[in-house]
XYZ file of C-alpha atoms in Angstrom:
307
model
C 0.000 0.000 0.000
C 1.424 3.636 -0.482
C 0.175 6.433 1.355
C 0.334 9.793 -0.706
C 1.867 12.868 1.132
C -0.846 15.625 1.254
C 1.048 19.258 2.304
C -0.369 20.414 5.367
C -2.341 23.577 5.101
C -1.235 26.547 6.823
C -2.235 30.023 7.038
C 0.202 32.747 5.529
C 0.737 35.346 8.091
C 3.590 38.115 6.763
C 6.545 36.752 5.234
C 6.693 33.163 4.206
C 9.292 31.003 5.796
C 12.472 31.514 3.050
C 14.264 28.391 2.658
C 17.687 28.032 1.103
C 18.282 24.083 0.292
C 21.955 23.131 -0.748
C 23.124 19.575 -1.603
C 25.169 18.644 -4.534
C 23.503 15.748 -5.653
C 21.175 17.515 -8.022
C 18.193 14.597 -7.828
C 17.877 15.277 -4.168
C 18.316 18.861 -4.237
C 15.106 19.225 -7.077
C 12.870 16.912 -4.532
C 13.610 19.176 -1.976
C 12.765 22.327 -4.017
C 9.877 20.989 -4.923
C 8.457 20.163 -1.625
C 9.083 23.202 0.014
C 7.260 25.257 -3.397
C 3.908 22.785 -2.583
C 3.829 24.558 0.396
C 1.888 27.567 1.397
C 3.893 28.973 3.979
C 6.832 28.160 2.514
C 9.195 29.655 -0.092
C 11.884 28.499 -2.008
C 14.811 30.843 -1.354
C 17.557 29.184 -3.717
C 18.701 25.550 -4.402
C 22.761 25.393 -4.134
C 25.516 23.173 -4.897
C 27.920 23.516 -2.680
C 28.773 25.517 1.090
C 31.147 27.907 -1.039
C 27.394 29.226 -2.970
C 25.517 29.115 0.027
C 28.058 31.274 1.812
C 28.841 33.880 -0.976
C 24.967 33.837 -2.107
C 23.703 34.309 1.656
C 23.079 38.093 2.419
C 21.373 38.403 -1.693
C 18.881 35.795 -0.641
C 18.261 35.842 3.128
C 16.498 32.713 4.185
C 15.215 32.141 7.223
C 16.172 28.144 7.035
C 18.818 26.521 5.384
C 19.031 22.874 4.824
C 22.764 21.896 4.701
C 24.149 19.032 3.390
C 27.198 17.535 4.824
C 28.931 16.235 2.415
C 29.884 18.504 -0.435
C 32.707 19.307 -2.971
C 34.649 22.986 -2.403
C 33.139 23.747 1.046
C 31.462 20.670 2.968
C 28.818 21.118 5.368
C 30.172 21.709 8.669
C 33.401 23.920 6.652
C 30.110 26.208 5.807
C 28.192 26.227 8.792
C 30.042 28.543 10.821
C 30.384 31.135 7.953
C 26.779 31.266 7.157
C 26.345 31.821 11.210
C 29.200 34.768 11.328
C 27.009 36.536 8.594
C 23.514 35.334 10.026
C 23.957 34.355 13.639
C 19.822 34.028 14.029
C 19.734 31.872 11.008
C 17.900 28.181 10.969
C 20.182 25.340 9.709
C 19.462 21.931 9.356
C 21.799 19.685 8.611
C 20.791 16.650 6.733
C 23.072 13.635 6.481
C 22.692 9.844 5.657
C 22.428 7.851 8.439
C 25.735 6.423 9.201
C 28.082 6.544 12.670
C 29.940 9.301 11.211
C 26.944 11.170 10.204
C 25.659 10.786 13.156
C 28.746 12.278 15.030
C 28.840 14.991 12.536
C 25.658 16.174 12.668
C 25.277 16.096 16.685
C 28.843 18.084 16.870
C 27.158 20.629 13.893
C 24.876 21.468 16.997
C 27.144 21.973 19.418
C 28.749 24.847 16.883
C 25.549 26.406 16.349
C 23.604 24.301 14.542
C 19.570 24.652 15.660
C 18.677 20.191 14.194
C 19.146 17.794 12.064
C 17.262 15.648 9.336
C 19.059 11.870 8.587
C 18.710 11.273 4.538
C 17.722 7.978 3.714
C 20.670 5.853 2.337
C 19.976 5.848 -1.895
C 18.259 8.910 -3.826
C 15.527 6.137 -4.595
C 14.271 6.083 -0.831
C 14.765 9.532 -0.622
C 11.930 10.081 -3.719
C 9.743 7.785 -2.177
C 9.702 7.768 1.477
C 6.957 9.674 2.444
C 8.030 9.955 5.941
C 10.955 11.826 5.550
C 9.502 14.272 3.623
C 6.581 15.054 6.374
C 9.181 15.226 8.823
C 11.609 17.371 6.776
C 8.767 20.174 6.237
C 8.029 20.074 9.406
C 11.166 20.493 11.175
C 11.533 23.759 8.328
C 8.187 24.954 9.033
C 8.475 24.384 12.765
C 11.683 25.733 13.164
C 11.336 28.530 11.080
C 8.544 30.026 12.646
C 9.962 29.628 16.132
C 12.682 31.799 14.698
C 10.595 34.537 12.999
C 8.878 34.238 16.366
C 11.229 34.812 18.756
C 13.773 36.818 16.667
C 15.242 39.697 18.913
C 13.102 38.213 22.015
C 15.611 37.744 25.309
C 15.709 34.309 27.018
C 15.353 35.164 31.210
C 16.084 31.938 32.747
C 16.599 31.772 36.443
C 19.442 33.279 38.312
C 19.935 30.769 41.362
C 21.373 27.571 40.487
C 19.766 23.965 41.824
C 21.211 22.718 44.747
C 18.375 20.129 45.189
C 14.998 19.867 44.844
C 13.661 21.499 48.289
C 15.696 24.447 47.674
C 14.574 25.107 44.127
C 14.048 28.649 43.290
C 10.705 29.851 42.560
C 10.201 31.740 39.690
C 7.034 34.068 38.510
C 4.605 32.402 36.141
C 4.491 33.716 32.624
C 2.323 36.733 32.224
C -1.175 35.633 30.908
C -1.518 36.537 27.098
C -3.926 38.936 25.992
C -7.378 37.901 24.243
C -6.372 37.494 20.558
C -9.247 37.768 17.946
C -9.717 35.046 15.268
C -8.959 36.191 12.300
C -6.698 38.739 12.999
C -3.480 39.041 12.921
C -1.423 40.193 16.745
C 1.351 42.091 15.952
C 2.025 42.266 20.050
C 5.889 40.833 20.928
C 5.656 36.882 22.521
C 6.712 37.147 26.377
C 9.988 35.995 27.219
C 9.782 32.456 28.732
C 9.550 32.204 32.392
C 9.687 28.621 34.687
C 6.780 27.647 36.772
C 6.695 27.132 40.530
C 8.259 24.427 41.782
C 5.929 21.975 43.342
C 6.185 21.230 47.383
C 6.955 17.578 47.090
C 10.045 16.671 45.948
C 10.228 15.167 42.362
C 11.122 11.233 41.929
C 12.049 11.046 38.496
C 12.691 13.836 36.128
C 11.305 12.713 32.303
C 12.054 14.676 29.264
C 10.112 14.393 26.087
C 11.475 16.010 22.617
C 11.798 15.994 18.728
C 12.538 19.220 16.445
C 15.238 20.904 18.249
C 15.420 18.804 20.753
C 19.128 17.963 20.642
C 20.255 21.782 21.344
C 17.471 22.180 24.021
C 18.689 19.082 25.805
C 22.339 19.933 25.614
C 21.107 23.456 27.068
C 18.766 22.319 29.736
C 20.911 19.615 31.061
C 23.765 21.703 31.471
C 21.449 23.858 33.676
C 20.356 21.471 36.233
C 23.119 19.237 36.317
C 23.123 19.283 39.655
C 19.658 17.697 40.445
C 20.688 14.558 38.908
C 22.650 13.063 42.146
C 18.805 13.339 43.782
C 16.836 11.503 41.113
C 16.569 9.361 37.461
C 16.755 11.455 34.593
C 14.878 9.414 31.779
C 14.698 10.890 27.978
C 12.865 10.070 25.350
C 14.043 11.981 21.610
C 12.272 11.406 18.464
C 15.781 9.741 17.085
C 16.693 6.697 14.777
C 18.512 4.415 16.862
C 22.350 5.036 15.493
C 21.681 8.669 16.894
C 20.527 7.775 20.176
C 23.823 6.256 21.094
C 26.000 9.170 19.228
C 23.740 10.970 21.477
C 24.014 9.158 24.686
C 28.079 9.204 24.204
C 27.472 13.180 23.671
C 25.785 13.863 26.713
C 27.990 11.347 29.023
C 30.950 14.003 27.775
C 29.049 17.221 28.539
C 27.188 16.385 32.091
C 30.698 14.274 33.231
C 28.182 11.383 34.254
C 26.651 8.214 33.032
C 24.282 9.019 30.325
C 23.317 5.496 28.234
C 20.469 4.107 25.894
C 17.772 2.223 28.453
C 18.229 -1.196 28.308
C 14.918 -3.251 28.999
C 14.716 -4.508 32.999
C 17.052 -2.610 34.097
C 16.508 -0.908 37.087
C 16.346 3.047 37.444
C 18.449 4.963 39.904
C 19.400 8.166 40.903
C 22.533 9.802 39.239
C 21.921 8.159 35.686
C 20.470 9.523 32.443
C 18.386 7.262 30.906
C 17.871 7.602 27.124
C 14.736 5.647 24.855
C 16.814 3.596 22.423
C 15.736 5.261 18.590
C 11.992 3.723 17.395
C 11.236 2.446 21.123
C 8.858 4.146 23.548
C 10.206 4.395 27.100
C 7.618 3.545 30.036
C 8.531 3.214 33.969
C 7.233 -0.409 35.062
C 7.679 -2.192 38.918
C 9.268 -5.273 38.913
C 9.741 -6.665 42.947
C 8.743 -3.484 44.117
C 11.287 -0.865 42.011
C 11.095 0.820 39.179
C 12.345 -0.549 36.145
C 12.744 0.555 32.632
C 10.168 -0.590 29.982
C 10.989 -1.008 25.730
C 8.362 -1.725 23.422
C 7.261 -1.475 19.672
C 3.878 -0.477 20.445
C 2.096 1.827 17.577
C 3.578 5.289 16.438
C 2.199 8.864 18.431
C 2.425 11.859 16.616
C 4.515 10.221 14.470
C 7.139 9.306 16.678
């Protein structure tokens, strides 16, 4: 059975999203072109060969989103990616890579150097024309991203100013202001509030769980560094919408940024303070009791939300 990709209608508000795709195989760059054009909110900024055009072409055609291939004659992805970001440094970039170890690597390091996600290419051109899944999730990571950017372009970040010690002296922090009333139909020019935490909650917390997919590898490598100190007080367990060779590039990442035992959840095993537990790529996670503790939980069970 094939199942025929219908572009998800979305309203046009301003400027469409401008997306600048460049990849030197010329089959793969026209698909992409041609996606992003069957979209409403979406614009086709310019379709590139290599880093060197998207670098020298970038300030004529000022996308909001580029989609970067890594592997590329004259300039290769990650070569380019820190040159479009010294003449942009709000722009989008996606880097989109085959999915091999090395790719893998590549692309998680990409984030570390600025770098907002990532999109793994299927391995021939052939799966790449039909696979209907990657092209949903490759809009949406471009439309999703994109607007977040338009969004919050220019907007400050206030995160708290105390650090954790543990959880009963987490700081309390004022509750975003409510938003006001906002008619259908028309447009609210009003700036989005900066983002604010919630109260913490009386009772301590027993287990810390993290859900996240499009741009969820830079939040994570962000919020973790944050509250690193939590972790010696409870189970951290993390669940990224990831194939499963990027889950362990991932796992390896994080055990070298937090300096503590970060590693794909292995069915059984039991969950304890101090450890990062991360849902092994195309598994869900789920907390189960086994002899009265908690244990972690793997299974196939059907797709949510696509992931």
């Amino acid at each position: 059975m094939s199942l025929a990709f219908t572009p998800t209608p979305a309203p046009v508000a301003g400027r469409r999203i401008r997306v600048m795709v460049v990849d030197d195989a010329v089959i793969v760059r026209g698909l992409f072109a041609r996606w992003v054009e069957a979209e409403a909110d979406l614009e086709l900024a310019a379709s590139l060969r290599t880093g060197r055009e998207a670098v020298d072409q970038l300030e004529r055609v000022d996308p909001d989103v580029v989609v970067l291939d890594i592997d590329m004659p004259e300039l290769d992805g990650m070569a380019a990616l820190p040159q479009l970001l010294a003449k942009k440094p709000d722009l989008t970039v996606i880097m989109a890579s085959t999915l091999t170890r090395r790719n893998a690597e590549i692309s998680l390091r990409a984030l570390s150097l600025g770098a907002t996600d990532y999109i793994p290419k299927p391995d021939n051109h052939s799966e790449v024309t039909t696979s209907t899944v990657f092209r949903r999730d490759l809009i949406e990571k471009i439309r999703h991203l994109g607007r977040r950017a338009k969004r919050f372009r220019g907007v400050p970040f206030h995160p708290a100013t105390a650090p954790v010690s543990s959880p009963a002296a987490a700081p309390v922090v004022a509750s975003p202001p409510i938003a006001p009333a906002v008619t259908p139909g028309v447009a609210s020019h009003a700036p989005p509030q900066p983002i604010a935490l919630k109260p913490m909650p009386l009772t301590a917390p027993r287990v810390l769980l993290i859900g996240a997919s499009t741009g969820g590898p830079q939040a994570l490598n962000a919020v973790l560094g944050r509250i690193a100190s939590v972790f010696e007080w409870v189970p951290v367990l993390i669940t990224q919408h990831m194939p499963p060779t990027f889950t362990a590039i991932l796992a390896e990442h994080l055990t070298r940024l937090l300096d503590r035992p970060v590693h794909e959840a292995v069915d059984g095993e039991p969950i304890v303070a101090g450890t990062v537990y991360i849902a092994p790529g195309g598994k869900h996670m789920r907390v189960a009791g086994k002899d009265g503790a908690a244990t972690i939980a793997l299974d196939d069970g059907p797709l949510v939300n696509f992931c």
